[in-house]
Amino acid sequence: MPAKRPAKIISGPVVAESIRAELRDEIAALAKKGIQPGLAVVLVGSDPASEVYVRSKRKTCEELGIASFSHDLPATCTERKLLGLIAKLNADARVHGILVQMPLPKHIDEQRVLNAIDPAKDVDGFHPVSVGKLLNGEPTFASCTPAGCIELLLRSGYDPAGKHVVIVGRSNIVGKPLAAMLMQKGRGGNATVTVCHSRTKNLAAITKQADILIAAIGVPQFIKARMVKDGAVVIDVGVNRIADATKKSGTRLVGDVDFEPVRKKAKAITPVPGGVGPMTITMLMKNTVEAARRTGAKSGKKTA
Ligand code: GUN
């Protein structure tokens, strides 16, 4: 048997850059109408991973010419104070999108906070109105990581239409909205979707049926080669830090997929880092630009 070629690497940064180029044009067109998209990024506490994500979101805003409004609150911040800030941001015409970085400290009810965001500014797509519209197939802000996975597939030539997509993970942030988007009629949809999770029996028998396998379970290197069909496309949403004595820091980032062995079996695969991560941020920017475009279209005048 001829040696199989290792999988094509689907590059998040390359696909993300092509979308950012489109966004720059849209931002320039909005500037001509006197509109600058604005994103408020709220961080509560000092979770190291959240700090990295938030920094990256703010930096990308700067690079694209989106106004970024930073609100860093201490871990001891009360829910009431946070809700007060959200009310102010809802009323601020310069702010088109509001992002509250998750997770929040334990004493704050995350759902109550998400519910307080004006759905018109819900660029994360986490508000119940956005989730409901997504399920109904109405236009809405699509959650950034699932939307990023779908754009990665489409722009790499792997349209999910008609394919069996198996998602491992059922979180509100990734698994559930991703399943809804993939089963939708229209671009990026029309897939046959199976959602597996920690209580699924015979998981490997199901993942092996996937034409497209999406791992979003939060367990380092959980998907092994024996769980993957020959020639499958594998999208790895996981970001996990594991011990690695060969690194200066003593740790390294890995996904939810056992990359090297799976790469030998798959047709295409996303690496970690360099896969889904940059796409999540780019889709957030896209939603923010869209939010600004909608308010501009509604008022027909400057928003700032
Ligand atoms: N925490 C992990 N992913 C996300 C995300 O996409 N949005 C927010 N707000 N918090 C997150």
PDB file of C-alpha atoms and ligand atoms in Angstrom:
ATOM      1  CA  MET A   1       0.000   0.000   0.000  1.00  0.00           C
ATOM      2  CA  PRO A   2       1.446   3.448  -0.846  1.00  0.00           C
ATOM      3  CA  ALA A   3       2.342   5.581   2.173  1.00  0.00           C
ATOM      4  CA  LYS A   4      -0.501   7.928   3.022  1.00  0.00           C
ATOM      5  CA  ARG A   5       0.248  11.617   2.891  1.00  0.00           C
ATOM      6  CA  PRO A   6      -0.264  13.398   6.235  1.00  0.00           C
ATOM      7  CA  ALA A   7      -3.288  15.656   6.441  1.00  0.00           C
ATOM      8  CA  LYS A   8      -3.403  19.130   4.994  1.00  0.00           C
ATOM      9  CA  ILE A   9      -3.040  21.692   7.771  1.00  0.00           C
ATOM     10  CA  ILE A  10      -5.942  24.131   7.834  1.00  0.00           C
ATOM     11  CA  SER A  11      -4.380  27.431   8.910  1.00  0.00           C
ATOM     12  CA  GLY A  12      -6.514  29.655  11.131  1.00  0.00           C
ATOM     13  CA  PRO A  13      -4.288  32.722  10.708  1.00  0.00           C
ATOM     14  CA  VAL A  14      -4.378  32.500   6.890  1.00  0.00           C
ATOM     15  CA  VAL A  15      -8.182  32.159   6.698  1.00  0.00           C
ATOM     16  CA  ALA A  16      -8.634  34.798   9.412  1.00  0.00           C
ATOM     17  CA  GLU A  17      -6.496  37.257   7.453  1.00  0.00           C
ATOM     18  CA  SER A  18      -8.648  36.860   4.350  1.00  0.00           C
ATOM     19  CA  ILE A  19     -11.746  37.747   6.397  1.00  0.00           C
ATOM     20  CA  ARG A  20      -9.934  40.660   8.072  1.00  0.00           C
ATOM     21  CA  ALA A  21      -9.079  42.051   4.618  1.00  0.00           C
ATOM     22  CA  GLU A  22     -12.814  42.059   3.809  1.00  0.00           C
ATOM     23  CA  LEU A  23     -13.539  43.718   7.156  1.00  0.00           C
ATOM     24  CA  ARG A  24     -11.023  46.510   6.464  1.00  0.00           C
ATOM     25  CA  ASP A  25     -13.004  47.397   3.326  1.00  0.00           C
ATOM     26  CA  GLU A  26     -16.280  47.411   5.277  1.00  0.00           C
ATOM     27  CA  ILE A  27     -14.764  49.530   8.045  1.00  0.00           C
ATOM     28  CA  ALA A  28     -13.475  52.026   5.450  1.00  0.00           C
ATOM     29  CA  ALA A  29     -16.971  52.196   3.889  1.00  0.00           C
ATOM     30  CA  LEU A  30     -18.512  52.860   7.322  1.00  0.00           C
ATOM     31  CA  ALA A  31     -15.893  55.555   8.026  1.00  0.00           C
ATOM     32  CA  LYS A  32     -17.125  57.411   4.933  1.00  0.00           C
ATOM     33  CA  LYS A  33     -20.534  57.546   6.630  1.00  0.00           C
ATOM     34  CA  GLY A  34     -18.937  58.824   9.840  1.00  0.00           C
ATOM     35  CA  ILE A  35     -19.323  55.503  11.667  1.00  0.00           C
ATOM     36  CA  GLN A  36     -16.519  53.789  13.580  1.00  0.00           C
ATOM     37  CA  PRO A  37     -17.470  50.342  14.932  1.00  0.00           C
ATOM     38  CA  GLY A  38     -16.943  50.129  18.701  1.00  0.00           C
ATOM     39  CA  LEU A  39     -16.524  47.081  20.931  1.00  0.00           C
ATOM     40  CA  ALA A  40     -16.636  47.121  24.738  1.00  0.00           C
ATOM     41  CA  VAL A  41     -14.581  44.292  26.235  1.00  0.00           C
ATOM     42  CA  VAL A  42     -15.329  43.582  29.891  1.00  0.00           C
ATOM     43  CA  LEU A  43     -12.974  41.454  31.985  1.00  0.00           C
ATOM     44  CA  VAL A  44     -13.783  40.592  35.596  1.00  0.00           C
ATOM     45  CA  GLY A  45     -10.895  39.234  37.676  1.00  0.00           C
ATOM     46  CA  SER A  46      -7.516  38.010  36.465  1.00  0.00           C
ATOM     47  CA  ASP A  47      -7.937  34.508  35.062  1.00  0.00           C
ATOM     48  CA  PRO A  48      -4.693  34.116  33.044  1.00  0.00           C
ATOM     49  CA  ALA A  49      -6.338  32.506  29.987  1.00  0.00           C
ATOM     50  CA  SER A  50      -9.080  35.173  29.934  1.00  0.00           C
ATOM     51  CA  GLU A  51      -6.454  37.914  30.179  1.00  0.00           C
ATOM     52  CA  VAL A  52      -4.681  36.508  27.111  1.00  0.00           C
ATOM     53  CA  TYR A  53      -7.937  36.282  25.109  1.00  0.00           C
ATOM     54  CA  VAL A  54      -9.040  39.783  26.088  1.00  0.00           C
ATOM     55  CA  ARG A  55      -5.661  41.307  25.204  1.00  0.00           C
ATOM     56  CA  SER A  56      -5.823  39.621  21.836  1.00  0.00           C
ATOM     57  CA  LYS A  57      -9.367  40.894  21.186  1.00  0.00           C
ATOM     58  CA  ARG A  58      -8.377  44.466  22.048  1.00  0.00           C
ATOM     59  CA  LYS A  59      -5.233  44.282  19.889  1.00  0.00           C
ATOM     60  CA  THR A  60      -7.213  43.022  16.893  1.00  0.00           C
ATOM     61  CA  CYS A  61      -9.677  45.917  17.316  1.00  0.00           C
ATOM     62  CA  GLU A  62      -6.757  48.324  17.161  1.00  0.00           C
ATOM     63  CA  GLU A  63      -5.284  46.675  14.073  1.00  0.00           C
ATOM     64  CA  LEU A  64      -8.583  46.920  12.210  1.00  0.00           C
ATOM     65  CA  GLY A  65      -9.585  50.427  13.317  1.00  0.00           C
ATOM     66  CA  ILE A  66     -12.420  49.301  15.584  1.00  0.00           C
ATOM     67  CA  ALA A  67     -12.745  51.452  18.732  1.00  0.00           C
ATOM     68  CA  SER A  68     -12.098  49.300  21.787  1.00  0.00           C
ATOM     69  CA  PHE A  69     -13.532  50.250  25.186  1.00  0.00           C
ATOM     70  CA  SER A  70     -11.751  48.365  27.977  1.00  0.00           C
ATOM     71  CA  HIS A  71     -13.382  47.685  31.319  1.00  0.00           C
ATOM     72  CA  ASP A  72     -11.252  45.672  33.729  1.00  0.00           C
ATOM     73  CA  LEU A  73     -13.023  44.994  37.015  1.00  0.00           C
ATOM     74  CA  PRO A  74     -11.602  43.300  40.104  1.00  0.00           C
ATOM     75  CA  ALA A  75     -12.630  39.699  40.950  1.00  0.00           C
ATOM     76  CA  THR A  76     -14.472  41.136  43.964  1.00  0.00           C
ATOM     77  CA  CYS A  77     -16.773  43.240  41.734  1.00  0.00           C
ATOM     78  CA  THR A  78     -20.439  42.703  42.640  1.00  0.00           C
ATOM     79  CA  GLU A  79     -23.027  41.444  40.171  1.00  0.00           C
ATOM     80  CA  ARG A  80     -24.937  44.696  40.714  1.00  0.00           C
ATOM     81  CA  LYS A  81     -21.934  46.783  39.713  1.00  0.00           C
ATOM     82  CA  LEU A  82     -21.370  44.681  36.597  1.00  0.00           C
ATOM     83  CA  LEU A  83     -25.053  44.980  35.651  1.00  0.00           C
ATOM     84  CA  GLY A  84     -24.747  48.750  36.135  1.00  0.00           C
ATOM     85  CA  LEU A  85     -21.813  48.873  33.705  1.00  0.00           C
ATOM     86  CA  ILE A  86     -23.733  46.833  31.136  1.00  0.00           C
ATOM     87  CA  ALA A  87     -26.700  49.221  31.379  1.00  0.00           C
ATOM     88  CA  LYS A  88     -24.305  52.122  30.656  1.00  0.00           C
ATOM     89  CA  LEU A  89     -22.758  50.297  27.694  1.00  0.00           C
ATOM     90  CA  ASN A  90     -26.226  49.437  26.342  1.00  0.00           C
ATOM     91  CA  ALA A  91     -27.003  53.179  26.323  1.00  0.00           C
ATOM     92  CA  ASP A  92     -23.660  54.300  24.833  1.00  0.00           C
ATOM     93  CA  ALA A  93     -24.045  55.014  21.086  1.00  0.00           C
ATOM     94  CA  ARG A  94     -20.287  54.616  20.505  1.00  0.00           C
ATOM     95  CA  VAL A  95     -20.502  50.991  21.636  1.00  0.00           C
ATOM     96  CA  HIS A  96     -21.966  48.679  18.966  1.00  0.00           C
ATOM     97  CA  GLY A  97     -20.895  45.412  20.571  1.00  0.00           C
ATOM     98  CA  ILE A  98     -20.498  44.260  24.178  1.00  0.00           C
ATOM     99  CA  LEU A  99     -18.355  41.299  25.174  1.00  0.00           C
ATOM    100  CA  VAL A 100     -18.182  40.062  28.753  1.00  0.00           C
ATOM    101  CA  GLN A 101     -15.359  37.531  28.948  1.00  0.00           C
ATOM    102  CA  MET A 102     -16.392  34.179  30.434  1.00  0.00           C
ATOM    103  CA  PRO A 103     -16.016  32.575  32.892  1.00  0.00           C
ATOM    104  CA  LEU A 104     -17.101  35.083  35.528  1.00  0.00           C
ATOM    105  CA  PRO A 105     -16.240  34.739  39.230  1.00  0.00           C
ATOM    106  CA  LYS A 106     -18.464  32.217  41.034  1.00  0.00           C
ATOM    107  CA  HIS A 107     -20.493  34.827  42.954  1.00  0.00           C
ATOM    108  CA  ILE A 108     -21.817  36.334  39.702  1.00  0.00           C
ATOM    109  CA  ASP A 109     -24.694  34.693  37.817  1.00  0.00           C
ATOM    110  CA  GLU A 110     -23.379  34.445  34.239  1.00  0.00           C
ATOM    111  CA  GLN A 111     -26.783  34.002  32.636  1.00  0.00           C
ATOM    112  CA  ARG A 112     -28.199  37.061  34.425  1.00  0.00           C
ATOM    113  CA  VAL A 113     -25.287  39.102  33.076  1.00  0.00           C
ATOM    114  CA  LEU A 114     -25.695  37.789  29.524  1.00  0.00           C
ATOM    115  CA  ASN A 115     -29.439  38.441  29.674  1.00  0.00           C
ATOM    116  CA  ALA A 116     -28.747  42.100  30.527  1.00  0.00           C
ATOM    117  CA  ILE A 117     -26.883  42.794  27.274  1.00  0.00           C
ATOM    118  CA  ASP A 118     -28.987  44.517  24.614  1.00  0.00           C
ATOM    119  CA  PRO A 119     -29.514  41.787  21.952  1.00  0.00           C
ATOM    120  CA  ALA A 120     -28.667  44.418  19.293  1.00  0.00           C
ATOM    121  CA  LYS A 121     -25.164  44.582  20.858  1.00  0.00           C
ATOM    122  CA  ASP A 122     -24.816  40.867  21.605  1.00  0.00           C
ATOM    123  CA  VAL A 123     -21.825  40.226  19.336  1.00  0.00           C
ATOM    124  CA  ASP A 124     -21.042  37.004  21.249  1.00  0.00           C
ATOM    125  CA  GLY A 125     -24.464  35.576  20.321  1.00  0.00           C
ATOM    126  CA  PHE A 126     -25.021  34.341  23.897  1.00  0.00           C
ATOM    127  CA  HIS A 127     -28.255  36.236  24.717  1.00  0.00           C
ATOM    128  CA  PRO A 128     -31.374  34.002  24.763  1.00  0.00           C
ATOM    129  CA  VAL A 129     -32.883  36.145  21.974  1.00  0.00           C
ATOM    130  CA  SER A 130     -29.830  35.459  19.771  1.00  0.00           C
ATOM    131  CA  VAL A 131     -29.882  31.737  20.625  1.00  0.00           C
ATOM    132  CA  GLY A 132     -33.625  31.526  19.893  1.00  0.00           C
ATOM    133  CA  LYS A 133     -33.250  33.312  16.563  1.00  0.00           C
ATOM    134  CA  LEU A 134     -30.389  31.003  15.632  1.00  0.00           C
ATOM    135  CA  LEU A 135     -32.568  27.944  16.261  1.00  0.00           C
ATOM    136  CA  ASN A 136     -35.441  29.506  14.295  1.00  0.00           C
ATOM    137  CA  GLY A 137     -33.162  30.250  11.354  1.00  0.00           C
ATOM    138  CA  GLU A 138     -33.654  34.023  11.699  1.00  0.00           C
ATOM    139  CA  PRO A 139     -30.735  36.414  11.057  1.00  0.00           C
ATOM    140  CA  THR A 140     -28.796  37.017  14.272  1.00  0.00           C
ATOM    141  CA  PHE A 141     -25.290  37.311  15.682  1.00  0.00           C
ATOM    142  CA  ALA A 142     -23.704  33.874  15.415  1.00  0.00           C
ATOM    143  CA  SER A 143     -21.490  32.766  18.335  1.00  0.00           C
ATOM    144  CA  CYS A 144     -17.912  33.422  17.322  1.00  0.00           C
ATOM    145  CA  THR A 145     -16.188  30.060  17.819  1.00  0.00           C
ATOM    146  CA  PRO A 146     -18.858  27.982  16.020  1.00  0.00           C
ATOM    147  CA  ALA A 147     -19.068  30.560  13.218  1.00  0.00           C
ATOM    148  CA  GLY A 148     -15.263  30.484  13.004  1.00  0.00           C
ATOM    149  CA  CYS A 149     -15.241  26.677  12.639  1.00  0.00           C
ATOM    150  CA  ILE A 150     -17.745  26.874   9.795  1.00  0.00           C
ATOM    151  CA  GLU A 151     -15.841  29.640   7.971  1.00  0.00           C
ATOM    152  CA  LEU A 152     -12.637  27.597   8.310  1.00  0.00           C
ATOM    153  CA  LEU A 153     -14.355  24.633   6.678  1.00  0.00           C
ATOM    154  CA  LEU A 154     -15.992  26.640   3.886  1.00  0.00           C
ATOM    155  CA  ARG A 155     -12.930  28.681   3.001  1.00  0.00           C
ATOM    156  CA  SER A 156     -10.706  25.575   2.983  1.00  0.00           C
ATOM    157  CA  GLY A 157     -12.983  23.775   0.511  1.00  0.00           C
ATOM    158  CA  TYR A 158     -14.794  21.484   2.973  1.00  0.00           C
ATOM    159  CA  ASP A 159     -18.440  22.522   2.726  1.00  0.00           C
ATOM    160  CA  PRO A 160     -20.372  20.640   5.438  1.00  0.00           C
ATOM    161  CA  ALA A 161     -23.513  20.374   3.235  1.00  0.00           C
ATOM    162  CA  GLY A 162     -24.585  16.730   2.995  1.00  0.00           C
ATOM    163  CA  LYS A 163     -21.745  15.553   5.228  1.00  0.00           C
ATOM    164  CA  HIS A 164     -22.011  13.734   8.533  1.00  0.00           C
ATOM    165  CA  VAL A 165     -20.554  16.137  11.103  1.00  0.00           C
ATOM    166  CA  VAL A 166     -19.890  14.722  14.564  1.00  0.00           C
ATOM    167  CA  ILE A 167     -19.402  17.281  17.345  1.00  0.00           C
ATOM    168  CA  VAL A 168     -17.834  16.088  20.593  1.00  0.00           C
ATOM    169  CA  GLY A 169     -18.952  18.523  23.316  1.00  0.00           C
ATOM    170  CA  ARG A 170     -22.307  20.136  24.143  1.00  0.00           C
ATOM    171  CA  SER A 171     -21.388  23.498  25.696  1.00  0.00           C
ATOM    172  CA  ASN A 172     -23.506  26.616  25.266  1.00  0.00           C
ATOM    173  CA  ILE A 173     -20.471  28.400  23.799  1.00  0.00           C
ATOM    174  CA  VAL A 174     -19.513  25.832  21.144  1.00  0.00           C
ATOM    175  CA  GLY A 175     -21.291  22.466  20.832  1.00  0.00           C
ATOM    176  CA  LYS A 176     -24.938  23.532  20.965  1.00  0.00           C
ATOM    177  CA  PRO A 177     -24.773  26.630  18.701  1.00  0.00           C
ATOM    178  CA  LEU A 178     -22.452  24.813  16.291  1.00  0.00           C
ATOM    179  CA  ALA A 179     -24.967  21.985  15.910  1.00  0.00           C
ATOM    180  CA  ALA A 180     -27.740  24.537  15.255  1.00  0.00           C
ATOM    181  CA  MET A 181     -25.685  26.338  12.583  1.00  0.00           C
ATOM    182  CA  LEU A 182     -24.616  23.150  10.820  1.00  0.00           C
ATOM    183  CA  MET A 183     -28.150  21.778  10.564  1.00  0.00           C
ATOM    184  CA  GLN A 184     -29.551  25.092   9.287  1.00  0.00           C
ATOM    185  CA  LYS A 185     -30.636  25.524   5.678  1.00  0.00           C
ATOM    186  CA  GLY A 186     -28.254  27.792   3.783  1.00  0.00           C
ATOM    187  CA  ARG A 187     -24.555  28.607   3.581  1.00  0.00           C
ATOM    188  CA  GLY A 188     -22.445  26.601   6.025  1.00  0.00           C
ATOM    189  CA  GLY A 189     -25.390  24.370   6.920  1.00  0.00           C
ATOM    190  CA  ASN A 190     -27.286  21.408   5.462  1.00  0.00           C
ATOM    191  CA  ALA A 191     -25.125  18.908   7.349  1.00  0.00           C
ATOM    192  CA  THR A 192     -26.271  15.785   9.142  1.00  0.00           C
ATOM    193  CA  VAL A 193     -25.235  16.466  12.721  1.00  0.00           C
ATOM    194  CA  THR A 194     -24.521  14.185  15.671  1.00  0.00           C
ATOM    195  CA  VAL A 195     -23.625  15.680  19.052  1.00  0.00           C
ATOM    196  CA  CYS A 196     -21.660  13.458  21.469  1.00  0.00           C
ATOM    197  CA  HIS A 197     -20.718  14.246  25.064  1.00  0.00           C
ATOM    198  CA  SER A 198     -19.360  12.793  28.282  1.00  0.00           C
ATOM    199  CA  ARG A 199     -22.385  10.481  28.703  1.00  0.00           C
ATOM    200  CA  THR A 200     -22.298   9.132  25.144  1.00  0.00           C
ATOM    201  CA  LYS A 201     -21.912   5.349  24.962  1.00  0.00           C
ATOM    202  CA  ASN A 202     -19.600   3.881  22.350  1.00  0.00           C
ATOM    203  CA  LEU A 203     -18.196   7.282  21.487  1.00  0.00           C
ATOM    204  CA  ALA A 204     -15.480   5.946  19.154  1.00  0.00           C
ATOM    205  CA  ALA A 205     -18.043   4.038  17.080  1.00  0.00           C
ATOM    206  CA  ILE A 206     -19.818   7.356  16.436  1.00  0.00           C
ATOM    207  CA  THR A 207     -16.775   9.581  15.886  1.00  0.00           C
ATOM    208  CA  LYS A 208     -15.505   7.009  13.349  1.00  0.00           C
ATOM    209  CA  GLN A 209     -18.547   7.727  11.197  1.00  0.00           C
ATOM    210  CA  ALA A 210     -17.702  11.437  10.914  1.00  0.00           C
ATOM    211  CA  ASP A 211     -16.833  12.972   7.566  1.00  0.00           C
ATOM    212  CA  ILE A 212     -16.079  16.079   9.617  1.00  0.00           C
ATOM    213  CA  LEU A 213     -15.141  15.634  13.284  1.00  0.00           C
ATOM    214  CA  ILE A 214     -15.220  18.655  15.603  1.00  0.00           C
ATOM    215  CA  ALA A 215     -13.637  18.281  19.047  1.00  0.00           C
ATOM    216  CA  ALA A 216     -14.845  20.750  21.690  1.00  0.00           C
ATOM    217  CA  ILE A 217     -14.780  18.726  24.876  1.00  0.00           C
ATOM    218  CA  GLY A 218     -12.005  20.449  26.845  1.00  0.00           C
ATOM    219  CA  VAL A 219      -9.929  17.328  27.497  1.00  0.00           C
ATOM    220  CA  PRO A 220      -6.322  17.431  26.245  1.00  0.00           C
ATOM    221  CA  GLN A 221      -5.623  15.056  23.307  1.00  0.00           C
ATOM    222  CA  PHE A 222      -8.885  13.196  23.894  1.00  0.00           C
ATOM    223  CA  ILE A 223      -9.511  12.261  20.226  1.00  0.00           C
ATOM    224  CA  LYS A 224      -7.182   9.388  19.320  1.00  0.00           C
ATOM    225  CA  ALA A 225      -6.392   8.115  15.811  1.00  0.00           C
ATOM    226  CA  ARG A 226      -8.518   4.986  16.347  1.00  0.00           C
ATOM    227  CA  MET A 227     -11.565   7.259  16.810  1.00  0.00           C
ATOM    228  CA  VAL A 228     -11.141   8.916  13.390  1.00  0.00           C
ATOM    229  CA  LYS A 229     -12.248   7.687   9.963  1.00  0.00           C
ATOM    230  CA  ASP A 230      -9.618   7.560   7.214  1.00  0.00           C
ATOM    231  CA  GLY A 231      -9.859  10.779   5.226  1.00  0.00           C
ATOM    232  CA  ALA A 232     -11.937  12.712   7.778  1.00  0.00           C
ATOM    233  CA  VAL A 233     -11.616  16.481   8.223  1.00  0.00           C
ATOM    234  CA  VAL A 234     -10.800  17.268  11.863  1.00  0.00           C
ATOM    235  CA  ILE A 235     -11.441  20.625  13.566  1.00  0.00           C
ATOM    236  CA  ASP A 236      -9.913  21.027  17.026  1.00  0.00           C
ATOM    237  CA  VAL A 237     -11.563  23.675  19.216  1.00  0.00           C
ATOM    238  CA  GLY A 238      -9.699  22.698  22.401  1.00  0.00           C
ATOM    239  CA  VAL A 239      -7.054  24.860  24.069  1.00  0.00           C
ATOM    240  CA  ASN A 240      -5.391  23.049  26.971  1.00  0.00           C
ATOM    241  CA  ARG A 241      -2.121  23.715  28.736  1.00  0.00           C
ATOM    242  CA  ILE A 242      -0.189  20.548  29.632  1.00  0.00           C
ATOM    243  CA  ALA A 243       3.156  19.892  31.325  1.00  0.00           C
ATOM    244  CA  ASP A 244       6.138  19.617  28.968  1.00  0.00           C
ATOM    245  CA  ALA A 245       9.599  19.397  30.523  1.00  0.00           C
ATOM    246  CA  THR A 246      11.265  20.097  27.144  1.00  0.00           C
ATOM    247  CA  LYS A 247       9.843  23.640  27.105  1.00  0.00           C
ATOM    248  CA  LYS A 248      11.394  26.581  28.923  1.00  0.00           C
ATOM    249  CA  SER A 249       8.014  27.443  30.441  1.00  0.00           C
ATOM    250  CA  GLY A 250       7.506  23.792  31.481  1.00  0.00           C
ATOM    251  CA  THR A 251       4.166  23.698  29.621  1.00  0.00           C
ATOM    252  CA  ARG A 252       2.724  23.731  26.120  1.00  0.00           C
ATOM    253  CA  LEU A 253      -0.654  24.222  24.473  1.00  0.00           C
ATOM    254  CA  VAL A 254      -2.470  21.251  22.982  1.00  0.00           C
ATOM    255  CA  GLY A 255      -5.946  20.770  21.603  1.00  0.00           C
ATOM    256  CA  ASP A 256      -8.593  18.130  22.258  1.00  0.00           C
ATOM    257  CA  VAL A 257      -7.086  16.031  19.435  1.00  0.00           C
ATOM    258  CA  ASP A 258      -3.994  13.832  19.665  1.00  0.00           C
ATOM    259  CA  PHE A 259      -2.523  15.798  16.763  1.00  0.00           C
ATOM    260  CA  GLU A 260       0.381  13.793  15.278  1.00  0.00           C
ATOM    261  CA  PRO A 261      -1.288  10.341  15.108  1.00  0.00           C
ATOM    262  CA  VAL A 262      -4.620  11.816  13.968  1.00  0.00           C
ATOM    263  CA  ARG A 263      -2.841  13.876  11.309  1.00  0.00           C
ATOM    264  CA  LYS A 264      -1.627  10.659   9.705  1.00  0.00           C
ATOM    265  CA  LYS A 265      -5.212   9.474   9.248  1.00  0.00           C
ATOM    266  CA  ALA A 266      -7.147  12.637   8.455  1.00  0.00           C
ATOM    267  CA  LYS A 267      -7.511  14.432   5.112  1.00  0.00           C
ATOM    268  CA  ALA A 268      -7.228  17.853   6.769  1.00  0.00           C
ATOM    269  CA  ILE A 269      -6.795  19.062  10.337  1.00  0.00           C
ATOM    270  CA  THR A 270      -6.516  22.302  12.331  1.00  0.00           C
ATOM    271  CA  PRO A 271      -3.481  22.694  14.619  1.00  0.00           C
ATOM    272  CA  VAL A 272      -3.444  24.141  18.157  1.00  0.00           C
ATOM    273  CA  PRO A 273      -2.317  26.887  18.308  1.00  0.00           C
ATOM    274  CA  GLY A 274      -2.914  28.270  14.799  1.00  0.00           C
ATOM    275  CA  GLY A 275      -6.335  26.793  14.090  1.00  0.00           C
ATOM    276  CA  VAL A 276      -9.697  27.897  15.447  1.00  0.00           C
ATOM    277  CA  GLY A 277      -8.352  30.557  17.899  1.00  0.00           C
ATOM    278  CA  PRO A 278      -7.705  33.391  15.415  1.00  0.00           C
ATOM    279  CA  MET A 279     -11.046  32.643  13.776  1.00  0.00           C
ATOM    280  CA  THR A 280     -12.990  33.222  17.004  1.00  0.00           C
ATOM    281  CA  ILE A 281     -11.544  36.714  17.338  1.00  0.00           C
ATOM    282  CA  THR A 282     -12.094  37.492  13.676  1.00  0.00           C
ATOM    283  CA  MET A 283     -15.761  36.487  13.843  1.00  0.00           C
ATOM    284  CA  LEU A 284     -16.143  38.761  16.882  1.00  0.00           C
ATOM    285  CA  MET A 285     -14.779  41.645  14.791  1.00  0.00           C
ATOM    286  CA  LYS A 286     -17.132  40.691  11.947  1.00  0.00           C
ATOM    287  CA  ASN A 287     -20.136  40.755  14.294  1.00  0.00           C
ATOM    288  CA  THR A 288     -19.056  44.134  15.682  1.00  0.00           C
ATOM    289  CA  VAL A 289     -18.784  45.613  12.189  1.00  0.00           C
ATOM    290  CA  GLU A 290     -22.203  44.135  11.363  1.00  0.00           C
ATOM    291  CA  ALA A 291     -23.685  45.661  14.543  1.00  0.00           C
ATOM    292  CA  ALA A 292     -22.293  49.070  13.561  1.00  0.00           C
ATOM    293  CA  ARG A 293     -23.623  48.685  10.019  1.00  0.00           C
ATOM    294  CA  ARG A 294     -27.104  47.875  11.356  1.00  0.00           C
ATOM    295  CA  THR A 295     -27.256  50.875  13.675  1.00  0.00           C
ATOM    296  CA  GLY A 296     -25.940  53.104  10.878  1.00  0.00           C
ATOM    297  CA  ALA A 297     -28.615  51.755   8.528  1.00  0.00           C
ATOM    298  CA  LYS A 298     -31.301  52.339  11.162  1.00  0.00           C
ATOM    299  CA  SER A 299     -30.421  55.903  12.146  1.00  0.00           C
ATOM    300  CA  GLY A 300     -28.964  56.977   8.813  1.00  0.00           C
ATOM    301  CA  LYS A 301     -26.600  59.266  10.694  1.00  0.00           C
ATOM    302  CA  LYS A 302     -23.409  59.332  12.718  1.00  0.00           C
ATOM    303  CA  THR A 303     -23.454  57.118  15.778  1.00  0.00           C
ATOM    304  CA  ALA A 304     -20.614  58.755  17.668  1.00  0.00           C
TER     305      ALA A 304
HETATM  306  N1  GUN B   1     -14.763  32.457  27.037  1.00  0.00           N
HETATM  307  C1  GUN B   1     -14.334  31.493  26.195  1.00  0.00           C
HETATM  308  N2  GUN B   1     -14.775  31.714  24.927  1.00  0.00           N
HETATM  309  C2  GUN B   1     -15.502  32.857  24.974  1.00  0.00           C
HETATM  310  C3  GUN B   1     -16.197  33.603  23.983  1.00  0.00           C
HETATM  311  O1  GUN B   1     -16.274  33.257  22.798  1.00  0.00           O
HETATM  312  N3  GUN B   1     -16.803  34.740  24.452  1.00  0.00           N
HETATM  313  C4  GUN B   1     -16.767  35.130  25.753  1.00  0.00           C
HETATM  314  N4  GUN B   1     -17.414  36.241  26.087  1.00  0.00           N
HETATM  315  N5  GUN B   1     -16.131  34.448  26.687  1.00  0.00           N
HETATM  316  C5  GUN B   1     -15.494  33.327  26.293  1.00  0.00           C
END
